[in-house]
Coordinates of C-alpha atoms in Angstrom, one line a residue:
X1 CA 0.0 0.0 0.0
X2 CA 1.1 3.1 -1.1
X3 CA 1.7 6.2 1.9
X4 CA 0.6 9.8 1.6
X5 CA 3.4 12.4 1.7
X6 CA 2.4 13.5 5.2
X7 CA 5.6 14.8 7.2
X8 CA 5.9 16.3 10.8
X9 CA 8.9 18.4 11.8
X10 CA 9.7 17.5 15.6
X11 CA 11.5 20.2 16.5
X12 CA 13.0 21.5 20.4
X13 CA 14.1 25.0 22.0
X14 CA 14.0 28.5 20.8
X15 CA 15.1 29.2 17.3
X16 CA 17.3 32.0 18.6
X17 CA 20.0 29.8 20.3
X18 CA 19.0 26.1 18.6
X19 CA 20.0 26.6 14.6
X20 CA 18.6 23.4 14.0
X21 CA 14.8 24.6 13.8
X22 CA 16.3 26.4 10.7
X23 CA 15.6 23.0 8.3
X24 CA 12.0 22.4 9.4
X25 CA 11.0 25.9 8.2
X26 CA 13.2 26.2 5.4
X27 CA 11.8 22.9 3.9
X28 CA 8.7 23.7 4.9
X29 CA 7.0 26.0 2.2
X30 CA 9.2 23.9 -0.8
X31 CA 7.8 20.5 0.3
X32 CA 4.5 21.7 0.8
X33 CA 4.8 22.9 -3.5
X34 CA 5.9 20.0 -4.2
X35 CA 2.7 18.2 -2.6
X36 CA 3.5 17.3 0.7
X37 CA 1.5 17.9 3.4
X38 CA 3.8 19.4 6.2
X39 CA 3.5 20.2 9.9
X40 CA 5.4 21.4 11.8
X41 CA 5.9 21.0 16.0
X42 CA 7.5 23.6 18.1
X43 CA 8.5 25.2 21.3
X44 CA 5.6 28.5 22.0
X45 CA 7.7 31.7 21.9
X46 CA 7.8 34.6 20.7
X47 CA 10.9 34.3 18.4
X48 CA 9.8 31.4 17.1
X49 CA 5.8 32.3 16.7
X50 CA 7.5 35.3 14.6
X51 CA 9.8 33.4 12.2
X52 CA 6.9 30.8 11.8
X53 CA 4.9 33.3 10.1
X54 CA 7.8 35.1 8.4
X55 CA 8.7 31.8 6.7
X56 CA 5.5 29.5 6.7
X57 CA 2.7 29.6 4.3
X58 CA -0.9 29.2 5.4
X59 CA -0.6 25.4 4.4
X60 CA 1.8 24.7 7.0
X61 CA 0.6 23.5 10.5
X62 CA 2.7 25.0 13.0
X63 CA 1.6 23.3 16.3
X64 CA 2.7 24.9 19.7
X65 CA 3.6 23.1 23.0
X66 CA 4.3 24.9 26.4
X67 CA 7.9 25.5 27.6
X68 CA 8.1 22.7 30.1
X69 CA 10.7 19.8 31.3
X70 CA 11.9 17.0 29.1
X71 CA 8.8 14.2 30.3
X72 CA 5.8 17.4 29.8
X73 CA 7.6 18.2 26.6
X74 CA 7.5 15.0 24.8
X75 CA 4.2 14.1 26.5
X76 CA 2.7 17.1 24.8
X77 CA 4.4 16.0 21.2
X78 CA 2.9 12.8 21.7
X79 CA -0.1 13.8 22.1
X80 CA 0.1 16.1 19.2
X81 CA 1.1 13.5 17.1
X82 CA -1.4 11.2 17.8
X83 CA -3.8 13.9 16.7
X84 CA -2.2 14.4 12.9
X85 CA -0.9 11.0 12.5
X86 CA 2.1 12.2 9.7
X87 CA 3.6 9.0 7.8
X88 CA 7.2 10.5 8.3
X89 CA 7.8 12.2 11.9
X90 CA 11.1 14.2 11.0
X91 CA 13.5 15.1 13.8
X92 CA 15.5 18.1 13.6
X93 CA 17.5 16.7 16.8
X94 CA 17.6 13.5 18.3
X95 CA 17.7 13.8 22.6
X96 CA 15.6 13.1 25.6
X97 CA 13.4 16.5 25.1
X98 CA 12.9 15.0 20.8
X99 CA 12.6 10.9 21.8
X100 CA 9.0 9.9 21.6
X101 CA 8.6 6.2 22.3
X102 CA 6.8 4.5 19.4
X103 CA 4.7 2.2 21.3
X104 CA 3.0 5.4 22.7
X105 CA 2.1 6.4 19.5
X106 CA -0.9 5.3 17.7
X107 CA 0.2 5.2 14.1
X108 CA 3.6 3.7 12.7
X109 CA 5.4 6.3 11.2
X110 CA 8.7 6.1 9.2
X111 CA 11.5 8.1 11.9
X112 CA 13.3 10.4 10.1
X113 CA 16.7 11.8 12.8
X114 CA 18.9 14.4 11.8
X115 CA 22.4 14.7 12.9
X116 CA 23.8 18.5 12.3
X117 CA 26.5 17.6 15.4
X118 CA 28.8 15.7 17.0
X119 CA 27.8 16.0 20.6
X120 CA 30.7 12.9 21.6
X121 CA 33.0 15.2 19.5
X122 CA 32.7 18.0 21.4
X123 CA 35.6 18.5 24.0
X124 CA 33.7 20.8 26.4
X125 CA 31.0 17.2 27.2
X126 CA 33.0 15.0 29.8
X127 CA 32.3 12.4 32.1
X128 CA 28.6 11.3 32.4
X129 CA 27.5 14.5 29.3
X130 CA 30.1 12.5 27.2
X131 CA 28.5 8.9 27.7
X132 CA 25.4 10.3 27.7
X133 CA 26.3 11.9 24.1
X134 CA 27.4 8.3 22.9
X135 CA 24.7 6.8 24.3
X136 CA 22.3 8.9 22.2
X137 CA 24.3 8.7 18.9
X138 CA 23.6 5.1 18.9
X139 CA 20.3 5.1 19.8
X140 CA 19.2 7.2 16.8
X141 CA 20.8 4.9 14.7
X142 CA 18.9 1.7 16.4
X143 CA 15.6 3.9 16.5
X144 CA 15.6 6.0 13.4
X145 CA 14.5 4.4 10.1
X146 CA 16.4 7.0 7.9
X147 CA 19.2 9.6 8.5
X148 CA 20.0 13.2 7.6
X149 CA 23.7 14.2 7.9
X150 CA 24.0 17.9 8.1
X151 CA 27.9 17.2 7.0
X152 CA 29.8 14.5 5.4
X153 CA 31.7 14.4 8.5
X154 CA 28.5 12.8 10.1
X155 CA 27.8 10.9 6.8
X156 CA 31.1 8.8 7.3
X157 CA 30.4 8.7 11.1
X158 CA 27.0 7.3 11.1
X159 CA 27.6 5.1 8.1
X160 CA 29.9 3.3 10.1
X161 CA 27.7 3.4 13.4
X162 CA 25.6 1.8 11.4
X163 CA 27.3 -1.3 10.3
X164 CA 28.6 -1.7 13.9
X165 CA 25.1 -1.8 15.0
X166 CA 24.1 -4.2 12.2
X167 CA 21.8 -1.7 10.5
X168 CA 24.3 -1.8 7.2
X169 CA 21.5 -0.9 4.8
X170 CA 20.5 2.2 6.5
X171 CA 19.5 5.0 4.5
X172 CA 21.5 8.2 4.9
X173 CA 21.1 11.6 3.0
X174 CA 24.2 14.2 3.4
X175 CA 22.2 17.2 3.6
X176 CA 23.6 20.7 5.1
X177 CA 21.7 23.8 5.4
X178 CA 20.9 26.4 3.2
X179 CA 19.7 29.6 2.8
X180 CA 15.9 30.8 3.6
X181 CA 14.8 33.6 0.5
X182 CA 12.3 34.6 3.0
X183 CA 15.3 36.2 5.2
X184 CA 17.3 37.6 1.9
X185 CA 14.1 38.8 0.3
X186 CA 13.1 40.8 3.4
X187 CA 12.5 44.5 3.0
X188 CA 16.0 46.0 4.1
X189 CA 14.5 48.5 6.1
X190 CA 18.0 49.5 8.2
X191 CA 19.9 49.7 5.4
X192 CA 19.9 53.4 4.2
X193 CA 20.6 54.2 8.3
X194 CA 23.3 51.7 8.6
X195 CA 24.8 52.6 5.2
X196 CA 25.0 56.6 6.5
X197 CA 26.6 55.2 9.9
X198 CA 28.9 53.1 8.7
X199 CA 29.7 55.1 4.9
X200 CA 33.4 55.4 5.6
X201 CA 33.7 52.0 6.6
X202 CA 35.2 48.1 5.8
X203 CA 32.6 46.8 7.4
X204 CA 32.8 43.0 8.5
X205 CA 30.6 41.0 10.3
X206 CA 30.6 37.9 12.6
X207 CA 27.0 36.3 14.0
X208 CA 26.8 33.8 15.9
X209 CA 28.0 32.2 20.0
X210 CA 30.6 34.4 21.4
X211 CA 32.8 32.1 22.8
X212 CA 36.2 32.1 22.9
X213 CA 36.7 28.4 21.1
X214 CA 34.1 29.6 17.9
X215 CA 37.2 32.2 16.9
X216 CA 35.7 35.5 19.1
X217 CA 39.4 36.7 19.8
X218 CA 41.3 35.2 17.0
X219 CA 38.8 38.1 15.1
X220 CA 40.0 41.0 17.7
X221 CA 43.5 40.0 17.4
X222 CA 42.7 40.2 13.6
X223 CA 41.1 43.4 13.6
X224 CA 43.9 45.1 16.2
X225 CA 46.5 43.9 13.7
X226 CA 44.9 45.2 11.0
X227 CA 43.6 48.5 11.9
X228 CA 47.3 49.7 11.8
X229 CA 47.1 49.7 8.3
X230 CA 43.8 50.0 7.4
X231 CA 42.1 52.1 9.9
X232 CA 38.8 52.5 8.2
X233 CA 37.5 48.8 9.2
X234 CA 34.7 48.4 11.6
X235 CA 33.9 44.5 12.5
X236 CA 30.5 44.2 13.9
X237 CA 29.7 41.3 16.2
X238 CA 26.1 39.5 16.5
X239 CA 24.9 37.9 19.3
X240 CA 25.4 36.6 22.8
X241 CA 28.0 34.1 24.9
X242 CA 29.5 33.4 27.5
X243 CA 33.2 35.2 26.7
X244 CA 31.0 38.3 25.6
X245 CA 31.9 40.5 28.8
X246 CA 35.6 39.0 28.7
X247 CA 35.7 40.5 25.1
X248 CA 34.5 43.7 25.6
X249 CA 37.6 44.2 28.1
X250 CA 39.7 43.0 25.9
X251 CA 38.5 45.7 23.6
X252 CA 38.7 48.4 25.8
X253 CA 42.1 47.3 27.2
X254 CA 43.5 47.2 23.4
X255 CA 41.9 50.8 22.7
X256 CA 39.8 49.0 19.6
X257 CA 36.1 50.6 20.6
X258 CA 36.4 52.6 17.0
X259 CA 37.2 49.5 15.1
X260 CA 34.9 47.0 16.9
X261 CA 31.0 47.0 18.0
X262 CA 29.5 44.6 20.1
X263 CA 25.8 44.5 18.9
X264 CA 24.3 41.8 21.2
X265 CA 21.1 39.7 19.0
X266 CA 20.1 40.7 16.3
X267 CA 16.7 40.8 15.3
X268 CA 15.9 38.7 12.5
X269 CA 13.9 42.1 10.6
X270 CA 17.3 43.8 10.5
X271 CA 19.0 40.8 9.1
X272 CA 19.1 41.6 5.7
X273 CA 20.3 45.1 6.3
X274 CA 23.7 44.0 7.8
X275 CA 23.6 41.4 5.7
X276 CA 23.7 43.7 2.2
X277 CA 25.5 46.4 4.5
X278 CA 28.8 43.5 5.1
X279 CA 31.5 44.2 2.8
X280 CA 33.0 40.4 4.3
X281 CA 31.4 37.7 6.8
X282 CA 34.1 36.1 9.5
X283 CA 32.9 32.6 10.2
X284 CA 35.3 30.7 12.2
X285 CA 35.9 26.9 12.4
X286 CA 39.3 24.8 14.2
X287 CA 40.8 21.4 12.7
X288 CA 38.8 19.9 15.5
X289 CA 36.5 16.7 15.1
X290 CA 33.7 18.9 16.4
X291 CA 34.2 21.5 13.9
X292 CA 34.6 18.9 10.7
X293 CA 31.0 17.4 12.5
X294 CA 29.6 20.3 12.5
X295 CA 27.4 22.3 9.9
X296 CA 28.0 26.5 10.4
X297 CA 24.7 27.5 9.6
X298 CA 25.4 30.7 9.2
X299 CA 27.4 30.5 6.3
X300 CA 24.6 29.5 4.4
X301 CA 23.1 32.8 5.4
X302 CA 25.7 34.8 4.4
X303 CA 26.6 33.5 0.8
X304 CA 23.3 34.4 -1.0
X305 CA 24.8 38.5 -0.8
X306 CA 27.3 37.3 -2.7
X307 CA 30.0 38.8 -0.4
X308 CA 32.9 37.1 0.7
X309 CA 33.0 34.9 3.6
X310 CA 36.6 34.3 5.5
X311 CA 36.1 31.2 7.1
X312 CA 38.7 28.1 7.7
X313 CA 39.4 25.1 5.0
X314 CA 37.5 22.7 7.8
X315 CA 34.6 20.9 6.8
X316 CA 31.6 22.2 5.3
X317 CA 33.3 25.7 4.3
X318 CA 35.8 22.8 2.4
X319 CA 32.6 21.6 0.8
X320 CA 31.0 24.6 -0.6
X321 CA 34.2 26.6 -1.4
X322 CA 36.6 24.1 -2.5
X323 CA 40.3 25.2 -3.1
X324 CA 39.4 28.6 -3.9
X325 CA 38.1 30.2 -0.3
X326 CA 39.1 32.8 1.8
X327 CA 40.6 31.1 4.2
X328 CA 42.2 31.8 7.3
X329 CA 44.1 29.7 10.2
X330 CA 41.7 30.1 13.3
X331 CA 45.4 29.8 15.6
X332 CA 46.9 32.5 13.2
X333 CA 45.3 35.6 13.5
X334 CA 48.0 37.4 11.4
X335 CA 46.1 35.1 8.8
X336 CA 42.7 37.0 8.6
X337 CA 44.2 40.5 9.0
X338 CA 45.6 39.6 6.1
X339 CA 42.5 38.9 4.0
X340 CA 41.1 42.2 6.1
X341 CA 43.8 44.4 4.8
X342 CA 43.3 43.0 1.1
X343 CA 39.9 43.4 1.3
X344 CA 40.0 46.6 2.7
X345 CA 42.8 48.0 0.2
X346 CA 40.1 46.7 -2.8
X347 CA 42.4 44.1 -4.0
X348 CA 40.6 40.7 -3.0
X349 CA 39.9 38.5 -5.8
X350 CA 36.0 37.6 -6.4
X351 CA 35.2 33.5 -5.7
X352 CA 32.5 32.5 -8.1
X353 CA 29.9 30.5 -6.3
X354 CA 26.4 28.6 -7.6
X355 CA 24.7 30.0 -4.7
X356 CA 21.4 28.5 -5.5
X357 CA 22.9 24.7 -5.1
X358 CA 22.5 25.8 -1.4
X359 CA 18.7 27.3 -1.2
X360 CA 16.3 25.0 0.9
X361 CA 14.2 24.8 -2.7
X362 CA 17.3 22.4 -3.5
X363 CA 17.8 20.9 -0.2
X364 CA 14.1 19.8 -0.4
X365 CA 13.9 18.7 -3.6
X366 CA 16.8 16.3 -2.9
X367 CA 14.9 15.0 0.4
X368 CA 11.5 14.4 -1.2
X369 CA 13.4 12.4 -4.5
X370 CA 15.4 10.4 -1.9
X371 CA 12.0 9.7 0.1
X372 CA 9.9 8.9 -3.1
X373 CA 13.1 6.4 -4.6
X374 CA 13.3 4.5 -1.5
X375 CA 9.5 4.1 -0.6
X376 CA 6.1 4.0 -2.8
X377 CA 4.5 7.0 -1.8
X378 CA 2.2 9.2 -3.5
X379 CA 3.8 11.5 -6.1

């Protein structure tokens, strides 16, 4: 018997500091075109009420469940899910807040986990969070019935996890993220004020954790070394972390306040207005297992303006760039004052880049032909 293309998005947190929300409503509208009937489960804020409705068509179902602790939380997806019975339940992370036990539901769905990080990979998880972590990357394999891989880092990982768990044949799709055109086509209402503000200005921008191991002073260093030679550059820093207060000292202490602006989170209706403003994006990565794991979301944000993106010959950046990136050694910050001072001097070379083999219209185009290959479900 043939299914329906009926697909839930399981998804956890606030969209603000969890990236990987960022799939279910990027593939959203493009699956739903192309016929599939998609819903979408999710965490009631206000952040993510807002970018439901920036990015969701009225054919999505966007159901809500109350902020609560991991056993409420999945009681209430259950419960949800017993109510729209999807064929395909789609998780956009796999943990104890995302692990619904099947005999609890009342339909047999196909379990669809995605992997966007290497939680055992990451060096900060020790002790119990590290065998927990394990713990949880082979139960996804054991429970899932297919597998997204956010990086071909993952891909290679949970290929193998799988034969050691005797699942050989398990389907896998290598999948990163992509850019939303909902976010690029915004109106850029900011931009005329920003471009006034900041007209006399190499303006470079970095969004995302700041955090000391994610490249936060390996930038300053950067920008300190470069600013005594070109002293018109002005790097403008995006969001919140735990080294943020540490940072600012080290600004002050260096005398950089006129070349660097801490500009806390940005609200995702000014996006596109720094976005067209940026003359470069910085996006950090180390040669570390969790960097190669992981998928930098935000460089599929970025490469839609067509600006260029300094970033680090690790991983996914590898993948979309090739040899011919700007790259940078995250140890060496000598390295990306370098490709500040070029840039800022006018004499960096332009990196041609397909841009649309990255939009979520691809991403889900790929997903539904790899669903409809491997299963008879309704075209």
């Amino acid at each position: 018997m043939m299914k329906k293309k009926t697909i839930c998005f399981l998804t956890t947190g606030d969209i603000t500091s969890i990236a990987t929300m960022k799939r279910a409503l990027g593939m959203a509208n493009p699956l739903a075109a192309m016929g599939w009937e998609v819903s979408v489960i999710a965490m009631d804020c206000a952040e993510n009420r807002q970018r439901a409705s920036i990015e969701c068509g009225s054919d999505i179902a966007v159901h809500y469940y109350q902020p609560a602790g991991a056993k409420d939380e999945v009681a209430q997806k259950t419960k949800i899910l017993n109510t729209i019975k999807p064929n395909y339940i789609y998780f956009c992370a796999f943990g104890f807040r995302n692990w619904i036990r099947k005999s609890a539901l009342q339909f047999k769905p196909e379990m669809i986990i995605e992997h966007s990080e290497l939680q055992s990979g990451i060096p900060d998880n020790k002790g119990l969070k590290k065998i927990l972590a394990h713990f949880i990357e082979g139960l996804s394999v054991k429970y899932a019935d297919k597998l997204i891989c956010a990086s071909k880092y993952l891909e290679d990982f949970y290929a193998r996890k799988a034969k050691q768990l005797f699942k050989r044949n398990m389907p896998i799709l290598y999948s990163p993220y992509a850019y939303s055109t909902e976010v690029i086509d915004a109106p850029k209402l900011y931009l005329d004020e920003l471009s006034a503000k900041y007209k006399n200005n190499t303006v470079l921008i970095y969004m995302g954790t700041m955090t000391r191991n994610y490249g936060l002073f390996t930038m300053l260093e950067a920008v300190e070394m470069a600013a005594k030679k070109t002293p018109d550059i002005k790097l403008l820093l995006l969001g919140r972390g735990r080294h943020l207060e540490e940072a600012k000292t080290y600004v002050k202490e260096k005398n950089l306040e006129q070349y660097v602006e801490f500009l806390g989170y940005a609200p995702e209706t000014m996006l596109s207005s720094y976005f067209e403003l940026a003359d470069a994006f910085i996006s950090p990565l180390n040669d570390t297992v969790q960097d190669w794991a992981r998928c930098p979301s935000k460089i599929y944000m970025y490469i839609p303006f067509h600006k260029p993106v300094f970033t680090c010959k690790i991983g996914e950046p590898k993948e979309i760039f090739g040899d011919d990136g700007y790259y940078f050694d995250n140890n060496e910050p000598a390295t990306l004052a370098s490709l500040i001072t070029t840039l800022a001097e006018g004499e960096l070379k332009s990196v041609s880049l397909d841009v649309t083999e990255h939009s979520w219209q691809k991403r889900s185009e790929d997903f539904s032909n790899w669903i409809l290959q491997k299963e008879q479900v309704y075209a």
